[in-house]
Coordinates of C-alpha atoms and ligand atoms in Angstrom, one line a residue:
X1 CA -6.4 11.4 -12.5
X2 CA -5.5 14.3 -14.5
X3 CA -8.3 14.6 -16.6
X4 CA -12.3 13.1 -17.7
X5 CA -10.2 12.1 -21.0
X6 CA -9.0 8.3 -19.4
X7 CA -12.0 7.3 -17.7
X8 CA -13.4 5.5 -20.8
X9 CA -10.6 3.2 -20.8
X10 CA -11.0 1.6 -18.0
X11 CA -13.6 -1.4 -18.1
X12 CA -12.3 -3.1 -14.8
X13 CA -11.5 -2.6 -11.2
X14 CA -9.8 -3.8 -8.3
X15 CA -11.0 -3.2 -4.9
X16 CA -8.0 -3.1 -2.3
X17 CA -8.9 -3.6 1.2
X18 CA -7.2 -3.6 4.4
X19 CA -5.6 -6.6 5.4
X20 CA -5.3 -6.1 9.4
X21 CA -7.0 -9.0 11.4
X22 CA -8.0 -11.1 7.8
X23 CA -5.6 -14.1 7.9
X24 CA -6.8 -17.7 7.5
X25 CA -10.6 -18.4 7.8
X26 CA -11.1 -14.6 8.8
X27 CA -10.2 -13.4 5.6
X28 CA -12.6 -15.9 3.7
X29 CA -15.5 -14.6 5.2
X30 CA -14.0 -11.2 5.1
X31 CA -13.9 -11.5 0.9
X32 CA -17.0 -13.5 0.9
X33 CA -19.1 -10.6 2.9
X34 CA -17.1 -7.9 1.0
X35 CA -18.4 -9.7 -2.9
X36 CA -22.0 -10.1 -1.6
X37 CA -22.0 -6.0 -0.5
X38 CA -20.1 -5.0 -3.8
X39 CA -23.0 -7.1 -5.8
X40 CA -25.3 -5.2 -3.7
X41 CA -23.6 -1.9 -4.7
X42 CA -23.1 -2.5 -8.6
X43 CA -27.1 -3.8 -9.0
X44 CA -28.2 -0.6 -8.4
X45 CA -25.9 1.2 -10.9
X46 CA -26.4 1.4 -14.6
X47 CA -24.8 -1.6 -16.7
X48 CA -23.5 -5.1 -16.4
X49 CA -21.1 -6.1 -14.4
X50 CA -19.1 -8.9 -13.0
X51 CA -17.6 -9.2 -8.8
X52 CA -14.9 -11.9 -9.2
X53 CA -12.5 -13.4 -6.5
X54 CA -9.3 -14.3 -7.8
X55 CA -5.9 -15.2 -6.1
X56 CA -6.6 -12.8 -3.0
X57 CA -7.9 -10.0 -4.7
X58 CA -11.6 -8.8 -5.7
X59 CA -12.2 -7.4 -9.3
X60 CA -14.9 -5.9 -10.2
X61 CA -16.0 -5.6 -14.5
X62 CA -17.7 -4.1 -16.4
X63 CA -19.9 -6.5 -19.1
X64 CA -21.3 -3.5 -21.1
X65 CA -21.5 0.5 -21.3
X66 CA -21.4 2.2 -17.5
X67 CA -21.4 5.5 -16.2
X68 CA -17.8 5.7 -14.2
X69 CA -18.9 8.2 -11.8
X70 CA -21.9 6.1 -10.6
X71 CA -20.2 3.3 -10.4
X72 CA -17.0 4.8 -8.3
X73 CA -20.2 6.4 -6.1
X74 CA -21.7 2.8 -5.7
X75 CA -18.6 1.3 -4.6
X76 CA -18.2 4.0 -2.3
X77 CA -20.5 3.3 -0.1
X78 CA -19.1 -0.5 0.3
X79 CA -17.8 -0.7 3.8
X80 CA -14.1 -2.4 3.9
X81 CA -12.9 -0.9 0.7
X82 CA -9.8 0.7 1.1
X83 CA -9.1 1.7 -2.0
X84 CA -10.8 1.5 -5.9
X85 CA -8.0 1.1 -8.9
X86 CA -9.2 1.9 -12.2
X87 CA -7.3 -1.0 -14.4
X88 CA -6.8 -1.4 -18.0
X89 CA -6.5 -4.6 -19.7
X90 CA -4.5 -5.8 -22.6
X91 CA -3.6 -8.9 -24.1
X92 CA -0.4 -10.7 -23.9
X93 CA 1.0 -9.9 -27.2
X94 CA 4.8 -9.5 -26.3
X95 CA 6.9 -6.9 -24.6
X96 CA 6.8 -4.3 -27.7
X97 CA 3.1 -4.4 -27.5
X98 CA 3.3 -4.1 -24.0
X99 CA 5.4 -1.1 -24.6
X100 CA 3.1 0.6 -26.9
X101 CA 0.2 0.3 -24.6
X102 CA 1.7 2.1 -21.6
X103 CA 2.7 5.0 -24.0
X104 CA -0.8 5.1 -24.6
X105 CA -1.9 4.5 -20.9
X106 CA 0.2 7.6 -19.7
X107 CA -0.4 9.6 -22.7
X108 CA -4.2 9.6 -22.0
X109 CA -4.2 9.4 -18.2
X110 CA -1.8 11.8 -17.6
X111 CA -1.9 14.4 -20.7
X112 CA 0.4 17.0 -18.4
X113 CA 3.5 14.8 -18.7
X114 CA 6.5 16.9 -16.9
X115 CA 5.7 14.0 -13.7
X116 CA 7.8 11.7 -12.0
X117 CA 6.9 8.0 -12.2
X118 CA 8.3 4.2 -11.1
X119 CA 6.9 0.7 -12.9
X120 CA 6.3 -1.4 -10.5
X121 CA 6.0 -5.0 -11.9
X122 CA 4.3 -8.6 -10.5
X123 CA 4.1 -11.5 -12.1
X124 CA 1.2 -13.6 -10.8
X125 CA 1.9 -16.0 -13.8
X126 CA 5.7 -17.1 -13.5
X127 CA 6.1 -18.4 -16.7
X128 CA 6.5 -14.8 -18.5
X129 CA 9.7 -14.8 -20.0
X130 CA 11.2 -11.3 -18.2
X131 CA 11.5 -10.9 -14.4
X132 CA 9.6 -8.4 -12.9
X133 CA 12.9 -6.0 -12.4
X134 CA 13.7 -6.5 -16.3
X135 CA 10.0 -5.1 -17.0
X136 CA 10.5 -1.9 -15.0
X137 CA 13.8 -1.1 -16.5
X138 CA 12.1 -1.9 -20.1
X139 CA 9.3 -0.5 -20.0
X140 CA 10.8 2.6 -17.9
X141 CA 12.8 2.9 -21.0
X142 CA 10.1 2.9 -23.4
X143 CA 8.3 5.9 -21.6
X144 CA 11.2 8.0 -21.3
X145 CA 12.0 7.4 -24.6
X146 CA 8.2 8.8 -25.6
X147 CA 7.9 11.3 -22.6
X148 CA 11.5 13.3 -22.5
X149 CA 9.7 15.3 -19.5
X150 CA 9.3 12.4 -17.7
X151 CA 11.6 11.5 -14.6
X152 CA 12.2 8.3 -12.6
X153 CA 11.7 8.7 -9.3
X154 CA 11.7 5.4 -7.1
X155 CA 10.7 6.6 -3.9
X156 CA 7.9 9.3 -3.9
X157 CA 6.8 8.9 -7.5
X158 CA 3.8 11.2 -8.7
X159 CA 2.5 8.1 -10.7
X160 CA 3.2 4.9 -9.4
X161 CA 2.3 2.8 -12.7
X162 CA 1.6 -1.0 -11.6
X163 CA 2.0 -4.1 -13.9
X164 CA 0.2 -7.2 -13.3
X165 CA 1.1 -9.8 -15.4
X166 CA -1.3 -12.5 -15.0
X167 CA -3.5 -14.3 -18.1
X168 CA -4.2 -10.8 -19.5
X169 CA -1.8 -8.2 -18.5
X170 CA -3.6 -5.6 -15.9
X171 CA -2.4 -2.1 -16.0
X172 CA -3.3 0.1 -13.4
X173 CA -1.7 3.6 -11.4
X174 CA -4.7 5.3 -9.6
X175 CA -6.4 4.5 -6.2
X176 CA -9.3 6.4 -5.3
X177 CA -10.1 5.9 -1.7
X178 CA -13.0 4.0 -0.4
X179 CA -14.5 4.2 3.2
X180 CA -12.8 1.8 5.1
X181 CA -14.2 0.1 7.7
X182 CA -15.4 -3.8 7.5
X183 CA -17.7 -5.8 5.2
X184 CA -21.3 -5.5 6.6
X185 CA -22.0 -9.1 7.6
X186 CA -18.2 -9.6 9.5
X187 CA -19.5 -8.5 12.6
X188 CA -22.9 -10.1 13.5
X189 CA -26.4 -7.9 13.6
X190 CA -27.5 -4.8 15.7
X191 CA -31.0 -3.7 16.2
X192 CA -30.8 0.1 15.4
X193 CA -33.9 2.4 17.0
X194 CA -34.7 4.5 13.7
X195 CA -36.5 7.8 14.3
X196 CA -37.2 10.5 11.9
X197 CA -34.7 12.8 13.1
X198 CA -30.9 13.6 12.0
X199 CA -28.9 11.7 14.6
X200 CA -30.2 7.8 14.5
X201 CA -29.5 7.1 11.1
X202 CA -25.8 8.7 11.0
X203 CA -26.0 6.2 14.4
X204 CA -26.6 3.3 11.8
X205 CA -23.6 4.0 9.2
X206 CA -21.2 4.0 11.8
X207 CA -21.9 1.1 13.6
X208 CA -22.3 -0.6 10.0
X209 CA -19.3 0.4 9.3
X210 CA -17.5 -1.2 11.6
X211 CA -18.9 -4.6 10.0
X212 CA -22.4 -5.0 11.7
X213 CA -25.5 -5.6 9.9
X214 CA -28.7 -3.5 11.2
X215 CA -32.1 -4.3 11.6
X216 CA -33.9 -1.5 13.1
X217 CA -37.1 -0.6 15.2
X218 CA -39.3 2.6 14.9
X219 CA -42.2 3.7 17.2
X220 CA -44.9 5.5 15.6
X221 CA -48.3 6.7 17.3
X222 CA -50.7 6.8 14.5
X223 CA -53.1 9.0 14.5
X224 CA -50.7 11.0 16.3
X225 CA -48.0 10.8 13.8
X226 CA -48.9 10.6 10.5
X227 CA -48.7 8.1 7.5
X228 CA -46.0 10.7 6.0
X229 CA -43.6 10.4 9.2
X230 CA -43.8 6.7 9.1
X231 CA -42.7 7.4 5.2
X232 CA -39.7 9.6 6.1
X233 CA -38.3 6.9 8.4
X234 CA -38.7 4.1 5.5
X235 CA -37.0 6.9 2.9
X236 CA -34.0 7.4 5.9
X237 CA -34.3 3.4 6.1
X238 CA -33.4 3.0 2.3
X239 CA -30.8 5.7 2.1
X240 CA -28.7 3.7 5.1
X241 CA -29.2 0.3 3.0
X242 CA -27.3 1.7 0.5
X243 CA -24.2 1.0 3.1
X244 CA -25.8 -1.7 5.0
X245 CA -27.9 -4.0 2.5
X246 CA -31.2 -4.5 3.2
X247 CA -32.6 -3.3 6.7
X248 CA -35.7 -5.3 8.3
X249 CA -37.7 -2.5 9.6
X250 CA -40.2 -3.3 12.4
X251 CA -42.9 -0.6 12.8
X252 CA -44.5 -0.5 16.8
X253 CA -47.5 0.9 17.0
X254 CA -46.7 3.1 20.5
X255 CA -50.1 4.8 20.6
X256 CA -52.0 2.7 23.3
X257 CA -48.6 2.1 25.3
X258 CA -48.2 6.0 24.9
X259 CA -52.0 6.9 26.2
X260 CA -51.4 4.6 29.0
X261 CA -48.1 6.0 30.1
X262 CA -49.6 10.5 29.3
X263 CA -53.0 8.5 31.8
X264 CA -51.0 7.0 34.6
X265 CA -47.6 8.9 35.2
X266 CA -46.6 12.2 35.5
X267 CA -46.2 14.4 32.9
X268 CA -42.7 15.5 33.6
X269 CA -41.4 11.9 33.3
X270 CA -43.1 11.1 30.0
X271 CA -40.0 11.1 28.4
X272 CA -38.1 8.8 30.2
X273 CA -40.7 6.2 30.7
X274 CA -41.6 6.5 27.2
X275 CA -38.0 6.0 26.4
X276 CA -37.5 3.0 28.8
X277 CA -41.1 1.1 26.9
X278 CA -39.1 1.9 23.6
X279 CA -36.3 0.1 24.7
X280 CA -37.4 -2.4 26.5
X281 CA -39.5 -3.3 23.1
X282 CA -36.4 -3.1 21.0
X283 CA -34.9 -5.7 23.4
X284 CA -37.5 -7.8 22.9
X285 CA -37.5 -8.1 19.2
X286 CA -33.8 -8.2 18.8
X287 CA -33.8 -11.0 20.8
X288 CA -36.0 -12.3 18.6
X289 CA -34.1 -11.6 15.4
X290 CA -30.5 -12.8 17.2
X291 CA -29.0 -9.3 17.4
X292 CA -26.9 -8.8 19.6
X293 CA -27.1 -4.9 20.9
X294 CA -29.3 -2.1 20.1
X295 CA -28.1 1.2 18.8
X296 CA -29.3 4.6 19.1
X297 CA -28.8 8.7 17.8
X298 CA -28.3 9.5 21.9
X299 CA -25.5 11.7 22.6
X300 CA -24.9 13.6 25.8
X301 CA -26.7 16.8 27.2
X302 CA -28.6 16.9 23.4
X303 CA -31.7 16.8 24.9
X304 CA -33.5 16.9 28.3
X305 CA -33.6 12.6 28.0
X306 CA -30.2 12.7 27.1
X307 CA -27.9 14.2 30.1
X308 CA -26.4 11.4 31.7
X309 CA -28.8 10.7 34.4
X310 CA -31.1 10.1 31.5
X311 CA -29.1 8.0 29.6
X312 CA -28.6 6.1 32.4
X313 CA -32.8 5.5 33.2
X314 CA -32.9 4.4 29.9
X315 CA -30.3 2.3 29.8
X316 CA -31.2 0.5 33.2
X317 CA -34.2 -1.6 31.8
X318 CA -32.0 -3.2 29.2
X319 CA -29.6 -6.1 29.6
X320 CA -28.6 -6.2 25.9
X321 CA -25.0 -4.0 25.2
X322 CA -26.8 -0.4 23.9
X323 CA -24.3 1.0 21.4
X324 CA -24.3 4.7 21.2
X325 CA -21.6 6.2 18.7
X326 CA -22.8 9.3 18.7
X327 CA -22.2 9.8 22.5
X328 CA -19.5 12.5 22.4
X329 CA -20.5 14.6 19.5
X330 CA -21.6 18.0 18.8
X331 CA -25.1 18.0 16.6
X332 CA -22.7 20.0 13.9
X333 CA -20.6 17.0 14.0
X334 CA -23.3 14.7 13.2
X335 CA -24.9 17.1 10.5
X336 CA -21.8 17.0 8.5
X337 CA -22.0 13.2 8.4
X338 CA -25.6 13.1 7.8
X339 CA -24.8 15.6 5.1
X340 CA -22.1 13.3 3.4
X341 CA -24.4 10.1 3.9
X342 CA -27.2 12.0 2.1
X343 CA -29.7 11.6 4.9
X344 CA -30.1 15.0 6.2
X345 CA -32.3 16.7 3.3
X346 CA -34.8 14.0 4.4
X347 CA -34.5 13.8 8.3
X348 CA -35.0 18.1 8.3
X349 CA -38.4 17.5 6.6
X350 CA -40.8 18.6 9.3
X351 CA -43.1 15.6 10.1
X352 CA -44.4 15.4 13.3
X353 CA -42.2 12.3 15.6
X354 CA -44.0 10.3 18.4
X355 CA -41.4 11.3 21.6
X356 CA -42.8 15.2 20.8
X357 CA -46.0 14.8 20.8
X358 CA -47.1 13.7 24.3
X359 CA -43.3 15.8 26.0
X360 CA -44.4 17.8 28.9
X361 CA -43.2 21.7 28.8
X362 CA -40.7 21.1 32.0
X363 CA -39.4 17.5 31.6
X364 CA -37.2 16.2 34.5
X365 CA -33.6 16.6 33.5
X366 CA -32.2 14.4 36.3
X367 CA -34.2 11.6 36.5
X368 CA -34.1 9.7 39.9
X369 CA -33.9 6.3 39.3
X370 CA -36.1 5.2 42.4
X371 CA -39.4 7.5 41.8
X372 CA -38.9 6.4 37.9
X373 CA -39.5 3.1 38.8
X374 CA -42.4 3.4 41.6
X375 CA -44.0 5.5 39.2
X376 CA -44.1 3.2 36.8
X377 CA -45.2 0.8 38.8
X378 CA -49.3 3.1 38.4
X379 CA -48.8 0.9 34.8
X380 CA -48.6 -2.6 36.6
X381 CA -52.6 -3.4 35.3
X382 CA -52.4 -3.1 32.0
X383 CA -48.3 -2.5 30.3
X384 CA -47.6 -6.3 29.6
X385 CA -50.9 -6.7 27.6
X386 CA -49.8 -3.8 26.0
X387 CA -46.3 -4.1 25.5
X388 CA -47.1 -8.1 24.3
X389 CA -49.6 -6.5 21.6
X390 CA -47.3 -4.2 20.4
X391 CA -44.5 -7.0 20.0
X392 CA -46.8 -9.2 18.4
X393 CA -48.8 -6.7 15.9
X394 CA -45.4 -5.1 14.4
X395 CA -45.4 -4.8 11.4
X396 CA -42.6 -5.7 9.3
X397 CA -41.0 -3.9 6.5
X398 CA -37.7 -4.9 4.2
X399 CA -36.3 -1.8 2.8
X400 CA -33.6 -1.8 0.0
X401 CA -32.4 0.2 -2.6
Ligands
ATP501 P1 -32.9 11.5 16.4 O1 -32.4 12.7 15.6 O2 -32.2 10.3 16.1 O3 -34.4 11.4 16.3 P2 -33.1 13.1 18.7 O4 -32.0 14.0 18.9 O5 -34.4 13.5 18.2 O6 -32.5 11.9 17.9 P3 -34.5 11.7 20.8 O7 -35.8 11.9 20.2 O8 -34.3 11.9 22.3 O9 -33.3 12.4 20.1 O10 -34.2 10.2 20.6 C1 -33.0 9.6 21.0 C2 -32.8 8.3 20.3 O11 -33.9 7.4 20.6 C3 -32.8 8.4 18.8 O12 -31.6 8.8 18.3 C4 -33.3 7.1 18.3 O13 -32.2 6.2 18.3 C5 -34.3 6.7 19.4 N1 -35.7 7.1 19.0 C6 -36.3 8.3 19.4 N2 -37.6 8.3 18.9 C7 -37.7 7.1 18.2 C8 -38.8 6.5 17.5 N3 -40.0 7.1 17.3 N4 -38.6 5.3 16.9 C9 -37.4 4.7 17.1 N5 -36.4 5.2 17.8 C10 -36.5 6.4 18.3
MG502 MG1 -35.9 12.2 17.5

């Protein structure tokens, strides 16, 4: 859009998504999980508004004063919009009129006129008495008529002005891109492993954007961690359930499992072993809550527990898929993203996180699989009592925005 100048004009939108892979009963849910996640979206913004489903295509309206911006920024964050088309309405009150109020749509949209444009109208109701070719010759007319610097161009138009003609007539020539992906809710529920830090959470968005809903897990070691870091991870938890909806957060208490492990192994391993109690616990509560992997911030050769010999002793005690979509990025990579998703500001805050607390100064960077596991077998007494506490005394947390 040219200018501020148009953006009071528009009261409605329509919400174009991609179409690949939503035919028959796929698309129904598809629309049905991409309403409830705009809903979500437009509560939190300033205003009334209306989500409404209507021959194949989702509108979205606005029932009293708005703020455009924050409204555009809501429906941004709505995974499986492709695209967000400011539209105009007007009444059916014959072709002149309809004339008249596309002089007026360009003139304010567009005040530099010297562009090239093509009308492209649809008639959704068939009973308008012009065909959709007579309308773009008419009303193509009209504007040159008002616009002499305006030029047809039919096949890379700067302003590609579409007519809808349905009960009212919808006029609309802008798309502002959305972010893609699929409706949260298309693509069943993952169990995300939240910690305070910058990668887990950019973890989150991306497999939520591919359609999943999250429920997540974090491990805190109170009074090794403090209330504050528990805090950070519920802030981090709200910013992702912008995109996501609401996020069930289970909270472990880790300390006892934590004492046992810094007691009983040795110190070089505390990572891993840690890391394999923290998985083997997010297992066992996504089984619970029928998700169907478990996601984490790992990516390769990050960290001491995250070269692939690592990865691959945590990953052994798990039989549930572990999706990990930050696996071949650079921590630049993911700071950009956590930058755009507005979680870095809060993940950099320093709070202390329960995996630093107890690390040794030299932890093993290639882990062997076989002394891992006879060394955890010096927790045999007492790790199922403990590991059964920590299931049972979660605590559980719904965090929304
Ligand atoms: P992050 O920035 O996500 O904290 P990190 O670079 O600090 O990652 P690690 O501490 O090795 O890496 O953690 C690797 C992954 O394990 C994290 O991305 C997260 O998914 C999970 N994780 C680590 N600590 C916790 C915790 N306290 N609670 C829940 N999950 C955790
Ligand atoms: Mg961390």
């Amino acid at each position: 859009m040219d200018g501020q100048k148009g953006v009071r004009m528009f009261t409605a939108f329509l919400i174009k998504y991609a179409e690949i892979g939503v035919k028959g009963k796929n698309r129904y849910i598809f629309e049905e999980a991409l309403a409830r996640q705009i809903k979500y979206a437009v509560k939190r913004c300033e205003g009334e508004f209306t989500v409404t489903r209507a021959q194949g295509r989702i509108y979205v309206e606005a029932l009293s004063a708005f703020d455009y911006d924050e409204l555009i920024g809501g429906l941004k964050t709505v995974f499986g919009i492709s695209g967000i088309c400011p539209v105009v309405y007007v009444e059916d009150e014959g072709f002149k009129k309809l004339g008249e109020e596309l002089v007026r749509y360009v003139g304010t949209v567009y005040p530099e006129t010297d562009k090239t444009f093509k009308v492209h109208a649809r008639r959704a109701r068939k009973n308008y008495p012009l065909t959709s070719m007579e309308i773009n010759s008419g009303i193509g007319s009209v504007l040159l008529d008002a616009y002499p610097a305006m030029r047809v161009d039919v096949h890379k138009p700067d302003i590609l002005l579409n007519i809808e003609i349905r009960e009212k007539i919808y006029i609309y020539s802008e798309t502002i891109p959305g972010p893609g992906g699929m409706p949260v809710g298309t693509g069943g529920k993952a169990m995300l492993l939240l910690s305070g830090g910058i990668d887990s959470p950019v973890a989150g968005y991306m497999i939520a954007k591919r359609g999943v809903k999250m429920d997540a897990v974090y491990f805190h070691a109170p009074p090794y961690t403090s209330e504050r870091a528990k805090q950070k991870v519920v802030d981090l938890a709200r910013i992702v359930s912008r995109y996501t909806g609401p996020i069930y957060l289970h909270v472990i208490n880790f300390t006892d499992i934590q004492l046992y492990i810094y007691e009983k192994c040795p110190h070089e391993e505390l990572t891993i072993i840690m890391r394999r109690y923290m998985m083997r616990i997010a297992e066992r509560i996504a089984g619970q809550t029928q998700c169907l992997g478990l996601v984490t911030g790992e990516s390769i050769g990050q960290v001491a527990s995250q070269t692939m010999q690592s990865l691959a002793a945590t990953n052994e005690v798990c039989t549930m898929p572990v999706y990990r979509p930050l696996i071949g990025f650079d921590k630049m990579e993911i700071v950009e993203i956590a930058e755009k998703i507005d979680t870095y500001e809060t993940s950099i805050q320093p709070f202390e996180d329960c995996c630093t607390i107890f690390v040794a100064k030299h932890p093993v960077t290639k882990p062997n699989l076989k002394v891992i596991r006879r060394h955890e077998q010096n927790l045999q007494e007492k790790i199922e009592e403990l590991v059964d506490t920590a299931v049972q005394t979660a605590e559980l947390l719904i965090v929304h925005c």
